[in-house]
mmCIF file of C-alpha atoms in Angstrom:
data_model
loop_
_atom_site.group_PDB
_atom_site.id
_atom_site.type_symbol
_atom_site.label_atom_id
_atom_site.label_comp_id
_atom_site.label_asym_id
_atom_site.label_seq_id
_atom_site.Cartn_x
_atom_site.Cartn_y
_atom_site.Cartn_z
ATOM 1 C CA GLY A 15 155.091 49.219 -35.951
ATOM 2 C CA GLY A 16 157.551 51.191 -38.045
ATOM 3 C CA LEU A 17 157.982 54.586 -39.687
ATOM 4 C CA ALA A 18 160.119 55.514 -42.701
ATOM 5 C CA PHE A 19 160.719 58.785 -44.520
ATOM 6 C CA GLY A 20 163.197 60.051 -47.069
ATOM 7 C CA PHE A 21 164.067 61.818 -50.316
ATOM 8 C CA LYS A 22 164.948 60.186 -53.647
ATOM 9 C CA PRO A 23 165.245 61.072 -57.349
ATOM 10 C CA PHE A 24 162.217 60.108 -59.454
ATOM 11 C CA THR A 25 163.428 60.903 -62.974
ATOM 12 C CA SER A 26 165.809 63.254 -64.743
ATOM 13 C CA ALA A 27 166.397 64.224 -68.366
ATOM 14 C CA TYR A 28 169.124 66.110 -70.179
ATOM 15 C CA TYR A 29 170.299 66.251 -73.765
ATOM 16 C CA THR A 30 171.322 68.686 -76.471
ATOM 17 C CA ALA A 31 171.112 67.557 -80.095
ATOM 18 C CA GLU A 32 171.869 69.443 -83.315
ATOM 19 C CA ASP A 33 171.463 68.739 -87.014
ATOM 20 C CA THR A 34 171.543 70.527 -90.353
ATOM 21 C CA VAL A 35 168.897 69.978 -93.035
ATOM 22 C CA ALA A 36 168.462 71.389 -96.538
ATOM 23 C CA HIS A 37 165.449 73.698 -96.957
ATOM 24 C CA PRO A 38 164.102 74.418 -100.493
ATOM 25 C CA SER A 39 164.094 78.216 -100.113
ATOM 26 C CA MET A 40 166.524 78.874 -97.229
ATOM 27 C CA GLY A 41 169.371 76.486 -97.986
ATOM 28 C CA ASN A 42 170.928 74.737 -95.015
ATOM 29 C CA VAL A 43 168.934 75.189 -91.794
ATOM 30 C CA PHE A 44 170.440 74.483 -88.366
ATOM 31 C CA ASN A 45 168.150 72.743 -85.819
ATOM 32 C CA ILE A 46 168.828 72.633 -82.052
ATOM 33 C CA TYR A 47 166.923 70.417 -79.588
ATOM 34 C CA ASN A 48 167.174 70.617 -75.797
ATOM 35 C CA ILE A 49 165.583 68.994 -72.774
ATOM 36 C CA ASN A 50 166.545 69.395 -69.133
ATOM 37 C CA GLY A 51 164.981 69.034 -65.724
ATOM 38 C CA SER A 52 164.272 66.527 -63.016
ATOM 39 C CA LEU A 53 161.596 65.248 -60.661
ATOM 40 C CA ASN A 54 162.244 64.239 -57.049
ATOM 41 C CA THR A 55 160.139 62.481 -54.446
ATOM 42 C CA VAL A 56 159.734 63.013 -50.707
ATOM 43 C CA PHE A 57 158.081 60.012 -49.087
ATOM 44 C CA ALA A 58 156.764 58.868 -45.724
ATOM 45 C CA GLY A 59 155.592 55.378 -44.832
ATOM 46 C CA VAL A 60 154.097 53.436 -41.974
ATOM 47 C CA GLY A 61 153.987 49.674 -41.416
ATOM 48 C CA TYR A 62 152.634 47.278 -38.827
ATOM 49 C CA ARG A 63 153.458 43.637 -38.150
ATOM 50 C CA ILE A 64 151.171 40.965 -36.715
ATOM 51 C CA LYS A 65 153.116 37.741 -36.116
ATOM 52 C CA SER A 66 154.596 36.774 -39.527
ATOM 53 C CA PHE A 67 152.489 39.183 -41.603
ATOM 54 C CA SER A 68 153.219 42.889 -42.215
ATOM 55 C CA LEU A 69 151.234 45.625 -43.968
ATOM 56 C CA GLY A 70 152.392 49.095 -44.933
ATOM 57 C CA VAL A 71 151.662 52.186 -47.005
ATOM 58 C CA ASN A 72 153.890 54.912 -48.485
ATOM 59 C CA ALA A 73 152.727 58.427 -49.364
ATOM 60 C CA ASN A 74 154.912 60.030 -52.055
ATOM 61 C CA TYR A 75 155.051 63.713 -53.009
ATOM 62 C CA THR A 76 156.742 64.251 -56.388
ATOM 63 C CA PHE A 77 157.832 67.691 -57.596
ATOM 64 C CA GLY A 78 160.126 69.396 -60.111
ATOM 65 C CA HIS A 79 160.191 70.740 -63.646
ATOM 66 C CA ILE A 80 161.080 69.569 -67.158
ATOM 67 C CA LYS A 81 161.776 72.000 -70.011
ATOM 68 C CA HIS A 82 161.783 71.184 -73.730
ATOM 69 C CA SER A 83 162.970 73.561 -76.436
ATOM 70 C CA SER A 84 163.717 73.414 -80.148
ATOM 71 C CA ALA A 85 165.165 76.148 -82.361
ATOM 72 C CA ILE A 86 165.511 76.746 -86.100
ATOM 73 C CA GLU A 87 168.424 78.899 -87.279
ATOM 74 C CA PRO A 88 168.427 79.636 -91.036
ATOM 75 C CA ASN A 89 171.555 80.306 -93.065
ATOM 76 C CA SER A 90 173.251 83.352 -91.525
ATOM 77 C CA LEU A 91 173.729 84.906 -94.990
ATOM 78 C CA LEU A 92 169.955 85.282 -95.322
ATOM 79 C CA ASN A 93 167.991 87.986 -93.531
ATOM 80 C CA TYR A 94 165.797 85.569 -91.536
ATOM 81 C CA ALA A 95 165.427 85.654 -87.770
ATOM 82 C CA ASN A 96 165.977 82.521 -85.723
ATOM 83 C CA VAL A 97 162.929 80.991 -84.032
ATOM 84 C CA GLU A 98 162.679 79.016 -80.779
ATOM 85 C CA TYR A 99 159.788 77.019 -79.332
ATOM 86 C CA ALA A 100 160.040 76.337 -75.581
ATOM 87 C CA GLN A 101 157.820 74.456 -73.153
ATOM 88 C CA ASN A 102 158.332 74.468 -69.387
ATOM 89 C CA ASN A 103 156.356 72.010 -67.228
ATOM 90 C CA LEU A 104 156.076 72.540 -63.470
ATOM 91 C CA ILE A 105 155.005 69.212 -61.944
ATOM 92 C CA ARG A 106 153.835 68.240 -58.459
ATOM 93 C CA GLY A 107 151.454 65.843 -56.755
ATOM 94 C CA PHE A 108 150.859 62.826 -54.506
ATOM 95 C CA ASP A 109 150.694 59.101 -55.125
ATOM 96 C CA PHE A 110 150.464 56.076 -52.822
ATOM 97 C CA THR A 111 151.973 52.589 -52.620
ATOM 98 C CA ILE A 112 150.661 49.766 -50.438
ATOM 99 C CA GLY A 113 152.600 46.619 -49.608
ATOM 100 C CA ALA A 114 152.573 43.371 -47.671
ATOM 101 C CA ILE A 115 155.227 40.858 -46.539
ATOM 102 C CA TYR A 116 154.887 37.375 -45.106
ATOM 103 C CA GLN A 117 157.999 35.956 -43.401
ATOM 104 C CA LYS A 118 158.447 32.393 -42.205
ATOM 105 C CA VAL A 119 161.533 31.337 -40.186
ATOM 106 C CA PHE A 120 162.795 27.724 -40.164
ATOM 107 C CA LYS A 121 165.234 26.247 -37.643
ATOM 108 C CA ASP A 122 166.002 29.779 -36.390
ATOM 109 C CA VAL A 123 168.337 30.659 -39.349
ATOM 110 C CA TYR A 124 166.470 29.879 -42.592
ATOM 111 C CA TYR A 125 163.741 32.207 -43.795
ATOM 112 C CA LEU A 126 161.180 32.577 -46.569
ATOM 113 C CA ASN A 127 159.914 36.041 -47.533
ATOM 114 C CA LEU A 128 156.866 36.555 -49.758
ATOM 115 C CA GLY A 129 156.101 40.165 -50.687
ATOM 116 C CA ALA A 130 153.785 42.217 -52.882
ATOM 117 C CA THR A 131 153.310 45.924 -53.585
ATOM 118 C CA TYR A 132 150.753 47.931 -55.528
ATOM 119 C CA LYS A 133 151.346 51.523 -56.627
ATOM 120 C CA ILE A 134 147.960 53.133 -57.148
ATOM 121 C CA GLY A 135 147.532 54.950 -60.470
ATOM 122 C CA SER A 136 147.376 58.682 -59.840
ATOM 123 C CA GLY A 137 147.577 62.105 -61.434
ATOM 124 C CA LEU A 138 150.293 64.724 -60.923
ATOM 125 C CA ASN A 139 149.378 68.365 -61.486
ATOM 126 C CA VAL A 140 151.115 70.158 -64.370
ATOM 127 C CA THR A 141 151.405 73.905 -64.963
ATOM 128 C CA ARG A 142 152.778 74.554 -68.454
ATOM 129 C CA ASP A 143 154.180 77.709 -70.057
ATOM 130 C CA GLU A 144 154.847 77.772 -73.815
ATOM 131 C CA HIS A 145 156.240 80.353 -76.240
ATOM 132 C CA PHE A 146 157.518 80.954 -79.751
ATOM 133 C CA MET A 147 160.301 83.561 -79.772
ATOM 134 C CA SER A 148 162.307 85.131 -82.593
ATOM 135 C CA TYR A 149 165.925 86.083 -81.875
ATOM 136 C CA ARG A 150 169.302 86.964 -83.345
ATOM 137 C CA TYR A 151 172.891 86.663 -82.170
ATOM 138 C CA ASN A 152 174.749 89.887 -81.343
ATOM 139 C CA GLN A 153 178.011 90.805 -79.662
ATOM 140 C CA ASN A 154 178.148 92.621 -76.343
ATOM 141 C CA SER A 155 180.687 95.270 -75.327
ATOM 142 C CA ASN A 156 183.161 92.536 -74.340
ATOM 143 C CA GLY A 157 183.002 90.947 -77.764
ATOM 144 C CA ASN A 158 181.070 87.889 -76.551
ATOM 145 C CA THR A 159 178.230 86.447 -78.615
ATOM 146 C CA ILE A 160 174.861 86.791 -76.901
ATOM 147 C CA LEU A 161 171.304 85.812 -77.779
ATOM 148 C CA ASN A 162 169.166 88.884 -78.409
ATOM 149 C CA PRO A 163 165.371 88.265 -78.303
ATOM 150 C CA ILE A 164 163.421 90.181 -80.945
ATOM 151 C CA ASP A 165 159.796 89.324 -80.261
ATOM 152 C CA THR A 166 157.572 86.770 -78.566
ATOM 153 C CA VAL A 167 155.525 85.581 -81.523
ATOM 154 C CA TRP A 168 153.106 83.489 -79.461
ATOM 155 C CA SER A 169 152.768 82.400 -75.844
ATOM 156 C CA LYS A 170 150.494 80.536 -73.445
ATOM 157 C CA VAL A 171 151.118 80.667 -69.708
ATOM 158 C CA GLU A 172 149.860 78.719 -66.692
ATOM 159 C CA GLN A 173 148.039 76.027 -68.656
ATOM 160 C CA LYS A 174 146.689 73.443 -66.228
ATOM 161 C CA GLY A 175 146.728 69.709 -66.819
ATOM 162 C CA LYS A 176 147.697 66.285 -65.487
ATOM 163 C CA ILE A 177 150.257 63.545 -65.806
ATOM 164 C CA THR A 178 148.356 60.291 -65.325
ATOM 165 C CA LEU A 179 150.809 57.807 -63.797
ATOM 166 C CA PRO A 180 150.404 54.062 -64.395
ATOM 167 C CA SER A 181 149.519 51.595 -61.691
ATOM 168 C CA THR A 182 152.389 49.205 -60.846
ATOM 169 C CA PHE A 183 152.162 45.739 -59.314
ATOM 170 C CA SER A 184 155.074 43.678 -57.965
ATOM 171 C CA LEU A 185 155.590 40.238 -56.446
ATOM 172 C CA GLY A 186 158.679 38.751 -54.821
ATOM 173 C CA ALA A 187 159.788 35.518 -53.169
ATOM 174 C CA HIS A 188 163.142 35.109 -51.375
ATOM 175 C CA TYR A 189 164.660 32.187 -49.472
ATOM 176 C CA GLY A 190 167.927 32.248 -47.555
ATOM 177 C CA LYS A 191 170.055 31.546 -44.529
ATOM 178 C CA SER A 192 170.372 34.598 -42.310
ATOM 179 C CA GLY A 193 173.765 36.264 -42.724
ATOM 180 C CA TYR A 194 174.999 33.722 -45.290
ATOM 181 C CA TRP A 195 173.091 33.534 -48.567
ATOM 182 C CA ASN A 196 169.834 34.490 -50.250
ATOM 183 C CA ILE A 197 168.114 33.554 -53.506
ATOM 184 C CA GLY A 198 164.970 35.133 -54.854
ATOM 185 C CA VAL A 199 162.861 36.316 -57.751
ATOM 186 C CA ASP A 200 161.019 39.618 -58.242
ATOM 187 C CA TYR A 201 158.396 40.476 -60.874
ATOM 188 C CA ILE A 202 157.177 44.015 -61.649
ATOM 189 C CA ASN A 203 154.426 45.018 -64.102
ATOM 190 C CA SER A 204 153.423 48.607 -64.980
ATOM 191 C CA ASN A 205 150.158 49.365 -66.761
ATOM 192 C CA TRP A 206 151.327 52.141 -69.135
ATOM 193 C CA ARG A 207 148.089 52.116 -71.128
ATOM 194 C CA ASP A 208 146.724 54.452 -68.446
ATOM 195 C CA TYR A 209 149.615 56.945 -68.837
ATOM 196 C CA ALA A 210 149.124 60.379 -70.414
ATOM 197 C CA PHE A 211 151.055 63.674 -70.242
ATOM 198 C CA MET A 212 148.609 66.544 -70.742
ATOM 199 C CA ASN A 213 146.418 64.067 -72.724
ATOM 200 C CA ASP A 214 149.381 63.103 -74.941
ATOM 201 C CA ARG A 215 150.207 59.377 -75.316
ATOM 202 C CA MET A 216 152.591 59.602 -78.284
ATOM 203 C CA ASN A 217 155.146 56.735 -78.437
ATOM 204 C CA ILE A 218 154.016 55.216 -75.111
ATOM 205 C CA ALA A 219 153.960 51.438 -74.577
ATOM 206 C CA GLU A 220 150.876 49.571 -73.368
ATOM 207 C CA GLN A 221 152.703 47.915 -70.471
ATOM 208 C CA THR A 222 156.165 46.966 -69.231
ATOM 209 C CA SER A 223 157.317 43.943 -67.244
ATOM 210 C CA ARG A 224 160.595 43.086 -65.483
ATOM 211 C CA VAL A 225 161.811 39.887 -63.882
ATOM 212 C CA ALA A 226 164.917 39.913 -61.663
#
């Protein structure tokens, strides 16, 4: 038997993008887009071997947050306030992966490994806060430019939902001489047609495959 546990990154996102577009009544309008945040996973697994055949299961707990925001800043010569939309997603939940390996040893040094895993489709819990806020830029007593909120135009807090994660299936076959060389092939397929983020599937593929 065996036991494994650990901590690993799951996903992370960060960018800041800006552009300027011409608006019919406001002239040039400055747009700002931001995303930042990350998800991490704590996992624990158990496995058991009977002769050349092994079975195991991993339990994964994923947690973190991802924040999106976009802002519109009209021409500073006009008397319009700037407006920001922000969305913060607090994410956490469990998923499970099962796996199996068959190993055959030849002449004490050559080996053949055949493996397969299946990550069960699951749902992570999401708590989402959203707001529209108007703001201006002012200067503080030190002469530094600061963002000064004017009003929260609209907000929704603690909305509950799910991220539906896809099921993932993998197969692998490796042959080698212990301590000298190894050759193998791995295939992974993820069923993204089951994926949804708070019921949103915009720009999501049906499935992905990888061969290595």
